[in-house]
Amino acid sequence: MNDFGLLPMRFDDLGLAPDLLRAIADQGYAEPTPIQAQAIPIVLAGQDLMGGAQTGTGKTAAFTLPLLQRILPFASASPSPARHPVRVLMLAPTRELAIQVHESVRGYSKYVPLRSACVYGGVDIKPQIAEIRLGVEVLVATPGRLLDLIEQRCLNFGSVQALVLDEADRMLDMGFIPDVTRIINLLPQQRQSLLFSATFSEEIKKLADRMLKSPVLIEVARRNTVSETITHRVHPVAAEAKRALLVKLLRSSDFNQVLVFTRTKIETNKLARELQRAGIAADSIHGDKSQQERLKALEAFKDGSVLVLVATDVAARGLDIDELPHVINFELPRTPEDYIHRIGRTGRAGKPGTAVSLVSASEVPYLVDIEKLIRIQVEQIVVPGFEPEDDYTYPPGGERRRRQPAAAPAPPAPLATARSERTQFRAEQREAASRPGISRRPHHIAADGFDFSKPYESADPHPVATPADGNAAKGIARVEQPHKPRRPLAALLGGLGRK
């Protein structure tokens, strides 16, 4: 940025090396995004940086390109691992984001003799150890797996010149800050540190105070803003009718590739199976799945063989899907900032996108918090036949939103009807028992007068006499027993004996 606040209009104006410009041209880029235009000159100058921009605005290239430029003088074609020590360390919160960052590093460094590697958990650590021992200048890692490698004593951070903390807000949410602090303490004091995040909170700024030295702050967009190319829509619906409404929406021609968000891993699996039973090509992605399963689901979603990908917030962080048209919030997130991260998967690079949320009565407070954060009042449309609960109020504490009459109301379920009748009958019984002047029946007496405290007596007035009974000759009738006649048991030690 110059003294007049004007941004360079082309990558050629940023002072990047010809080999890097050649790689940028291969990617099809000619003009930098605002975050790239501001951050690249600062990083090239060796300053620490706090960079904030909306998801999908090019944060990865904003730190990858200038750091590759800074370590170019150390590039070597020698096969010796000693000539390729770790010089740049990039930390990402999730496996998907780490892979995405590493793909950018490989793409921009393909014309220079710099090695890179990506390490993350969920896979065998031995191939990663073997790759690191061959020597890498740029290491992209998740905090947990990096600490595992440190314990294996296969890493040397003595030559690290730069540290990048990407998606720092998600690091905080996932509880990685203690791990990150431990890693920072192992790095040289003289280094360049960059912190990038989609949103900034006070906790993130406290982390930056410990990690950065006189950083330059760049916020391309207002904090916690969303892309203007995204259309927001809310469908008020009863909680038990959400699945049916989701199936109806996905079967319409308006939705062809959809990322669906839930809160929990269990709900993610359950919803994906129900969509499959409804004839919709769906799969799920969450933290409990192996890396191979997650990559397989993601690739199927990208190539179109899977039309719906159900994901949790953590698993979807870092997903890079070109021109994703739709995001559906099956459940609203409890944290408003997570809504920004969710819908940031669509509407990227100026492309249009749609964010649809299915909201039940209990989720209205979450919706209000989201609207306050993004400063947008989201349009609410009730789908006929999928009305919300009677207690759906917007805003909370205000007048109830009038429900539109359904075209064909569904009849109540038989099970629910039977339960309501039993509940009403028990209530009438309790009310009758509480009236004064009415004696309450003891618990051991049934409604028909049967006394459960007495021994059982046969209701047959004519018992059948058995001829085998000697008392039959005396006129004494014996009731026929339903069991078999008893057999004599042998004595414990001597048997029955002989006569």
PDB file of N, CA, C and O in Angstrom, residues 294-347:
ATOM      1  N   ARG A 294     -12.792 -39.334   5.238  1.00  0.00           N
ATOM      2  CA  ARG A 294     -13.141 -37.933   5.040  1.00  0.00           C
ATOM      3  C   ARG A 294     -12.735 -37.454   3.649  1.00  0.00           C
ATOM      4  O   ARG A 294     -13.497 -36.739   2.974  1.00  0.00           O
ATOM      5  N   LEU A 295     -11.540 -37.830   3.214  1.00  0.00           N
ATOM      6  CA  LEU A 295     -11.092 -37.430   1.878  1.00  0.00           C
ATOM      7  C   LEU A 295     -11.947 -38.069   0.789  1.00  0.00           C
ATOM      8  O   LEU A 295     -12.263 -37.433  -0.228  1.00  0.00           O
ATOM      9  N   LYS A 296     -12.339 -39.323   1.011  1.00  0.00           N
ATOM     10  CA  LYS A 296     -13.194 -39.999   0.029  1.00  0.00           C
ATOM     11  C   LYS A 296     -14.549 -39.313  -0.090  1.00  0.00           C
ATOM     12  O   LYS A 296     -15.056 -39.090  -1.200  1.00  0.00           O
ATOM     13  N   ALA A 297     -15.143 -38.935   1.052  1.00  0.00           N
ATOM     14  CA  ALA A 297     -16.434 -38.241   1.025  1.00  0.00           C
ATOM     15  C   ALA A 297     -16.304 -36.876   0.368  1.00  0.00           C
ATOM     16  O   ALA A 297     -17.176 -36.455  -0.406  1.00  0.00           O
ATOM     17  N   LEU A 298     -15.220 -36.178   0.664  1.00  0.00           N
ATOM     18  CA  LEU A 298     -15.020 -34.849   0.085  1.00  0.00           C
ATOM     19  C   LEU A 298     -14.812 -34.918  -1.420  1.00  0.00           C
ATOM     20  O   LEU A 298     -15.377 -34.098  -2.171  1.00  0.00           O
ATOM     21  N   GLU A 299     -14.028 -35.877  -1.869  1.00  0.00           N
ATOM     22  CA  GLU A 299     -13.805 -36.016  -3.314  1.00  0.00           C
ATOM     23  C   GLU A 299     -15.097 -36.391  -4.035  1.00  0.00           C
ATOM     24  O   GLU A 299     -15.367 -35.901  -5.137  1.00  0.00           O
ATOM     25  N   ALA A 300     -15.895 -37.267  -3.429  1.00  0.00           N
ATOM     26  CA  ALA A 300     -17.180 -37.631  -4.039  1.00  0.00           C
ATOM     27  C   ALA A 300     -18.098 -36.427  -4.121  1.00  0.00           C
ATOM     28  O   ALA A 300     -18.869 -36.270  -5.084  1.00  0.00           O
ATOM     29  N   PHE A 301     -18.038 -35.550  -3.121  1.00  0.00           N
ATOM     30  CA  PHE A 301     -18.863 -34.342  -3.140  1.00  0.00           C
ATOM     31  C   PHE A 301     -18.388 -33.369  -4.216  1.00  0.00           C
ATOM     32  O   PHE A 301     -19.189 -32.727  -4.897  1.00  0.00           O
ATOM     33  N   LYS A 302     -17.080 -33.264  -4.383  1.00  0.00           N
ATOM     34  CA  LYS A 302     -16.553 -32.344  -5.383  1.00  0.00           C
ATOM     35  C   LYS A 302     -16.827 -32.808  -6.808  1.00  0.00           C
ATOM     36  O   LYS A 302     -17.110 -31.991  -7.691  1.00  0.00           O
ATOM     37  N   ASP A 303     -16.732 -34.140  -7.043  1.00  0.00           N
ATOM     38  CA  ASP A 303     -16.941 -34.612  -8.419  1.00  0.00           C
ATOM     39  C   ASP A 303     -18.417 -34.825  -8.754  1.00  0.00           C
ATOM     40  O   ASP A 303     -18.741 -35.219  -9.883  1.00  0.00           O
ATOM     41  N   GLY A 304     -19.315 -34.615  -7.800  1.00  0.00           N
ATOM     42  CA  GLY A 304     -20.738 -34.672  -8.090  1.00  0.00           C
ATOM     43  C   GLY A 304     -21.406 -36.004  -7.846  1.00  0.00           C
ATOM     44  O   GLY A 304     -22.630 -36.102  -7.991  1.00  0.00           O
ATOM     45  N   SER A 305     -20.657 -37.036  -7.468  1.00  0.00           N
ATOM     46  CA  SER A 305     -21.295 -38.322  -7.202  1.00  0.00           C
ATOM     47  C   SER A 305     -22.092 -38.301  -5.895  1.00  0.00           C
ATOM     48  O   SER A 305     -23.011 -39.091  -5.716  1.00  0.00           O
ATOM     49  N   VAL A 306     -21.746 -37.399  -5.001  1.00  0.00           N
ATOM     50  CA  VAL A 306     -22.518 -37.141  -3.786  1.00  0.00           C
ATOM     51  C   VAL A 306     -23.034 -35.712  -3.870  1.00  0.00           C
ATOM     52  O   VAL A 306     -22.255 -34.770  -4.042  1.00  0.00           O
ATOM     53  N   LEU A 307     -24.344 -35.554  -3.758  1.00  0.00           N
ATOM     54  CA  LEU A 307     -24.951 -34.234  -3.907  1.00  0.00           C
ATOM     55  C   LEU A 307     -25.075 -33.489  -2.594  1.00  0.00           C
ATOM     56  O   LEU A 307     -25.143 -32.256  -2.579  1.00  0.00           O
ATOM     57  N   VAL A 308     -25.138 -34.215  -1.488  1.00  0.00           N
ATOM     58  CA  VAL A 308     -25.315 -33.591  -0.173  1.00  0.00           C
ATOM     59  C   VAL A 308     -24.222 -34.095   0.761  1.00  0.00           C
ATOM     60  O   VAL A 308     -24.036 -35.303   0.914  1.00  0.00           O
ATOM     61  N   LEU A 309     -23.510 -33.170   1.385  1.00  0.00           N
ATOM     62  CA  LEU A 309     -22.487 -33.514   2.362  1.00  0.00           C
ATOM     63  C   LEU A 309     -22.909 -32.938   3.708  1.00  0.00           C
ATOM     64  O   LEU A 309     -23.047 -31.724   3.859  1.00  0.00           O
ATOM     65  N   VAL A 310     -23.150 -33.827   4.677  1.00  0.00           N
ATOM     66  CA  VAL A 310     -23.559 -33.415   6.015  1.00  0.00           C
ATOM     67  C   VAL A 310     -22.308 -33.333   6.878  1.00  0.00           C
ATOM     68  O   VAL A 310     -21.519 -34.284   6.933  1.00  0.00           O
ATOM     69  N   ALA A 311     -22.113 -32.200   7.558  1.00  0.00           N
ATOM     70  CA  ALA A 311     -20.854 -31.975   8.252  1.00  0.00           C
ATOM     71  C   ALA A 311     -21.085 -31.252   9.572  1.00  0.00           C
ATOM     72  O   ALA A 311     -22.113 -30.603   9.785  1.00  0.00           O
ATOM     73  N   THR A 312     -20.117 -31.393  10.462  1.00  0.00           N
ATOM     74  CA  THR A 312     -20.071 -30.605  11.679  1.00  0.00           C
ATOM     75  C   THR A 312     -19.232 -29.355  11.437  1.00  0.00           C
ATOM     76  O   THR A 312     -18.535 -29.248  10.430  1.00  0.00           O
ATOM     77  N   ASP A 313     -19.286 -28.419  12.376  1.00  0.00           N
ATOM     78  CA  ASP A 313     -18.549 -27.163  12.203  1.00  0.00           C
ATOM     79  C   ASP A 313     -17.049 -27.403  12.101  1.00  0.00           C
ATOM     80  O   ASP A 313     -16.382 -26.840  11.232  1.00  0.00           O
ATOM     81  N   VAL A 314     -16.516 -28.244  12.990  1.00  0.00           N
ATOM     82  CA  VAL A 314     -15.068 -28.462  13.022  1.00  0.00           C
ATOM     83  C   VAL A 314     -14.593 -29.155  11.759  1.00  0.00           C
ATOM     84  O   VAL A 314     -13.589 -28.774  11.147  1.00  0.00           O
ATOM     85  N   ALA A 315     -15.322 -30.182  11.308  1.00  0.00           N
ATOM     86  CA  ALA A 315     -14.887 -30.943  10.137  1.00  0.00           C
ATOM     87  C   ALA A 315     -14.939 -30.109   8.873  1.00  0.00           C
ATOM     88  O   ALA A 315     -14.130 -30.290   7.963  1.00  0.00           O
ATOM     89  N   ALA A 316     -15.890 -29.180   8.799  1.00  0.00           N
ATOM     90  CA  ALA A 316     -16.054 -28.398   7.578  1.00  0.00           C
ATOM     91  C   ALA A 316     -15.094 -27.220   7.508  1.00  0.00           C
ATOM     92  O   ALA A 316     -14.981 -26.585   6.466  1.00  0.00           O
ATOM     93  N   ARG A 317     -14.405 -26.943   8.625  1.00  0.00           N
ATOM     94  CA  ARG A 317     -13.477 -25.812   8.610  1.00  0.00           C
ATOM     95  C   ARG A 317     -12.314 -26.124   7.680  1.00  0.00           C
ATOM     96  O   ARG A 317     -11.620 -27.105   7.833  1.00  0.00           O
ATOM     97  N   GLY A 318     -12.121 -25.278   6.691  1.00  0.00           N
ATOM     98  CA  GLY A 318     -11.037 -25.498   5.751  1.00  0.00           C
ATOM     99  C   GLY A 318     -11.455 -26.175   4.467  1.00  0.00           C
ATOM    100  O   GLY A 318     -10.649 -26.344   3.572  1.00  0.00           O
ATOM    101  N   LEU A 319     -12.725 -26.588   4.365  1.00  0.00           N
ATOM    102  CA  LEU A 319     -13.191 -27.178   3.114  1.00  0.00           C
ATOM    103  C   LEU A 319     -13.148 -26.133   2.009  1.00  0.00           C
ATOM    104  O   LEU A 319     -13.697 -25.042   2.143  1.00  0.00           O
ATOM    105  N   ASP A 320     -12.495 -26.452   0.938  1.00  0.00           N
ATOM    106  CA  ASP A 320     -12.362 -25.524  -0.187  1.00  0.00           C
ATOM    107  C   ASP A 320     -13.054 -26.142  -1.391  1.00  0.00           C
ATOM    108  O   ASP A 320     -12.517 -27.025  -2.049  1.00  0.00           O
ATOM    109  N   ILE A 321     -14.268 -25.691  -1.654  1.00  0.00           N
ATOM    110  CA  ILE A 321     -15.078 -26.238  -2.740  1.00  0.00           C
ATOM    111  C   ILE A 321     -15.414 -25.104  -3.697  1.00  0.00           C
ATOM    112  O   ILE A 321     -16.045 -24.112  -3.305  1.00  0.00           O
ATOM    113  N   ASP A 322     -14.968 -25.220  -4.912  1.00  0.00           N
ATOM    114  CA  ASP A 322     -15.176 -24.154  -5.886  1.00  0.00           C
ATOM    115  C   ASP A 322     -16.664 -23.982  -6.197  1.00  0.00           C
ATOM    116  O   ASP A 322     -17.366 -24.950  -6.507  1.00  0.00           O
ATOM    117  N   GLU A 323     -17.112 -22.727  -6.076  1.00  0.00           N
ATOM    118  CA  GLU A 323     -18.463 -22.335  -6.490  1.00  0.00           C
ATOM    119  C   GLU A 323     -19.548 -23.176  -5.832  1.00  0.00           C
ATOM    120  O   GLU A 323     -20.512 -23.586  -6.473  1.00  0.00           O
ATOM    121  N   LEU A 324     -19.398 -23.464  -4.540  1.00  0.00           N
ATOM    122  CA  LEU A 324     -20.453 -24.164  -3.814  1.00  0.00           C
ATOM    123  C   LEU A 324     -21.684 -23.262  -3.754  1.00  0.00           C
ATOM    124  O   LEU A 324     -21.627 -22.164  -3.194  1.00  0.00           O
ATOM    125  N   PRO A 325     -22.833 -23.696  -4.282  1.00  0.00           N
ATOM    126  CA  PRO A 325     -23.982 -22.790  -4.382  1.00  0.00           C
ATOM    127  C   PRO A 325     -24.821 -22.680  -3.122  1.00  0.00           C
ATOM    128  O   PRO A 325     -25.450 -21.635  -2.894  1.00  0.00           O
ATOM    129  N   HIS A 326     -24.884 -23.748  -2.308  1.00  0.00           N
ATOM    130  CA  HIS A 326     -25.857 -23.751  -1.219  1.00  0.00           C
ATOM    131  C   HIS A 326     -25.252 -24.283   0.080  1.00  0.00           C
ATOM    132  O   HIS A 326     -24.480 -25.252   0.069  1.00  0.00           O
ATOM    133  N   VAL A 327     -25.648 -23.656   1.179  1.00  0.00           N
ATOM    134  CA  VAL A 327     -25.364 -24.132   2.529  1.00  0.00           C
ATOM    135  C   VAL A 327     -26.682 -24.137   3.296  1.00  0.00           C
ATOM    136  O   VAL A 327     -27.432 -23.154   3.264  1.00  0.00           O
ATOM    137  N   ILE A 328     -26.976 -25.254   3.972  1.00  0.00           N
ATOM    138  CA  ILE A 328     -28.198 -25.367   4.758  1.00  0.00           C
ATOM    139  C   ILE A 328     -27.812 -25.639   6.210  1.00  0.00           C
ATOM    140  O   ILE A 328     -27.056 -26.575   6.493  1.00  0.00           O
ATOM    141  N   ASN A 329     -28.335 -24.827   7.110  1.00  0.00           N
ATOM    142  CA  ASN A 329     -28.156 -25.042   8.538  1.00  0.00           C
ATOM    143  C   ASN A 329     -29.335 -25.870   9.038  1.00  0.00           C
ATOM    144  O   ASN A 329     -30.417 -25.328   9.297  1.00  0.00           O
ATOM    145  N   PHE A 330     -29.128 -27.183   9.157  1.00  0.00           N
ATOM    146  CA  PHE A 330     -30.190 -28.031   9.699  1.00  0.00           C
ATOM    147  C   PHE A 330     -30.446 -27.675  11.160  1.00  0.00           C
ATOM    148  O   PHE A 330     -31.583 -27.731  11.631  1.00  0.00           O
ATOM    149  N   GLU A 331     -29.394 -27.288  11.852  1.00  0.00           N
ATOM    150  CA  GLU A 331     -29.489 -26.768  13.219  1.00  0.00           C
ATOM    151  C   GLU A 331     -28.645 -25.499  13.287  1.00  0.00           C
ATOM    152  O   GLU A 331     -27.516 -25.489  12.801  1.00  0.00           O
ATOM    153  N   LEU A 332     -29.169 -24.458  13.870  1.00  0.00           N
ATOM    154  CA  LEU A 332     -28.398 -23.235  14.010  1.00  0.00           C
ATOM    155  C   LEU A 332     -27.270 -23.444  15.018  1.00  0.00           C
ATOM    156  O   LEU A 332     -27.443 -24.138  16.018  1.00  0.00           O
ATOM    157  N   PRO A 333     -26.113 -22.851  14.779  1.00  0.00           N
ATOM    158  CA  PRO A 333     -25.026 -22.965  15.756  1.00  0.00           C
ATOM    159  C   PRO A 333     -25.344 -22.153  17.002  1.00  0.00           C
ATOM    160  O   PRO A 333     -26.042 -21.139  16.949  1.00  0.00           O
ATOM    161  N   ARG A 334     -24.820 -22.601  18.127  1.00  0.00           N
ATOM    162  CA  ARG A 334     -25.041 -21.885  19.378  1.00  0.00           C
ATOM    163  C   ARG A 334     -24.195 -20.618  19.463  1.00  0.00           C
ATOM    164  O   ARG A 334     -24.528 -19.693  20.201  1.00  0.00           O
ATOM    165  N   THR A 335     -23.095 -20.584  18.721  1.00  0.00           N
ATOM    166  CA  THR A 335     -22.227 -19.409  18.693  1.00  0.00           C
ATOM    167  C   THR A 335     -22.444 -18.663  17.380  1.00  0.00           C
ATOM    168  O   THR A 335     -22.287 -19.245  16.309  1.00  0.00           O
ATOM    169  N   PRO A 336     -22.810 -17.385  17.425  1.00  0.00           N
ATOM    170  CA  PRO A 336     -23.105 -16.665  16.174  1.00  0.00           C
ATOM    171  C   PRO A 336     -21.933 -16.628  15.201  1.00  0.00           C
ATOM    172  O   PRO A 336     -22.131 -16.644  13.983  1.00  0.00           O
ATOM    173  N   GLU A 337     -20.691 -16.566  15.739  1.00  0.00           N
ATOM    174  CA  GLU A 337     -19.541 -16.532  14.838  1.00  0.00           C
ATOM    175  C   GLU A 337     -19.438 -17.789  13.977  1.00  0.00           C
ATOM    176  O   GLU A 337     -18.925 -17.730  12.851  1.00  0.00           O
ATOM    177  N   ASP A 338     -19.923 -18.917  14.506  1.00  0.00           N
ATOM    178  CA  ASP A 338     -19.884 -20.147  13.718  1.00  0.00           C
ATOM    179  C   ASP A 338     -20.794 -20.061  12.494  1.00  0.00           C
ATOM    180  O   ASP A 338     -20.561 -20.744  11.494  1.00  0.00           O
ATOM    181  N   TYR A 339     -21.836 -19.247  12.577  1.00  0.00           N
ATOM    182  CA  TYR A 339     -22.701 -19.060  11.402  1.00  0.00           C
ATOM    183  C   TYR A 339     -21.901 -18.434  10.259  1.00  0.00           C
ATOM    184  O   TYR A 339     -22.060 -18.829   9.100  1.00  0.00           O
ATOM    185  N   ILE A 340     -21.036 -17.490  10.598  1.00  0.00           N
ATOM    186  CA  ILE A 340     -20.216 -16.846   9.569  1.00  0.00           C
ATOM    187  C   ILE A 340     -19.274 -17.855   8.932  1.00  0.00           C
ATOM    188  O   ILE A 340     -19.089 -17.879   7.712  1.00  0.00           O
ATOM    189  N   HIS A 341     -18.681 -18.723   9.763  1.00  0.00           N
ATOM    190  CA  HIS A 341     -17.773 -19.727   9.214  1.00  0.00           C
ATOM    191  C   HIS A 341     -18.527 -20.731   8.344  1.00  0.00           C
ATOM    192  O   HIS A 341     -18.011 -21.185   7.325  1.00  0.00           O
ATOM    193  N   ARG A 342     -19.724 -21.100   8.767  1.00  0.00           N
ATOM    194  CA  ARG A 342     -20.502 -22.064   7.983  1.00  0.00           C
ATOM    195  C   ARG A 342     -20.828 -21.518   6.592  1.00  0.00           C
ATOM    196  O   ARG A 342     -20.531 -22.155   5.581  1.00  0.00           O
ATOM    197  N   ILE A 343     -21.441 -20.360   6.558  1.00  0.00           N
ATOM    198  CA  ILE A 343     -21.893 -19.836   5.265  1.00  0.00           C
ATOM    199  C   ILE A 343     -20.725 -19.315   4.441  1.00  0.00           C
ATOM    200  O   ILE A 343     -20.891 -19.025   3.249  1.00  0.00           O
ATOM    201  N   GLY A 344     -19.541 -19.200   5.062  1.00  0.00           N
ATOM    202  CA  GLY A 344     -18.369 -18.788   4.295  1.00  0.00           C
ATOM    203  C   GLY A 344     -17.922 -19.818   3.293  1.00  0.00           C
ATOM    204  O   GLY A 344     -17.053 -19.538   2.462  1.00  0.00           O
ATOM    205  N   ARG A 345     -18.506 -21.027   3.339  1.00  0.00           N
ATOM    206  CA  ARG A 345     -18.192 -22.044   2.331  1.00  0.00           C
ATOM    207  C   ARG A 345     -18.804 -21.687   0.976  1.00  0.00           C
ATOM    208  O   ARG A 345     -18.390 -22.223  -0.052  1.00  0.00           O
ATOM    209  N   THR A 346     -19.830 -20.817   0.959  1.00  0.00           N
ATOM    210  CA  THR A 346     -20.480 -20.418  -0.291  1.00  0.00           C
ATOM    211  C   THR A 346     -20.268 -18.922  -0.514  1.00  0.00           C
ATOM    212  O   THR A 346     -19.809 -18.208   0.380  1.00  0.00           O
ATOM    213  N   GLY A 347     -20.604 -18.452  -1.699  1.00  0.00           N
ATOM    214  CA  GLY A 347     -20.447 -17.037  -2.010  1.00  0.00           C
ATOM    215  C   GLY A 347     -19.011 -16.576  -2.045  1.00  0.00           C
ATOM    216  O   GLY A 347     -18.714 -15.424  -1.721  1.00  0.00           O
TER     217      GLY A 347
END
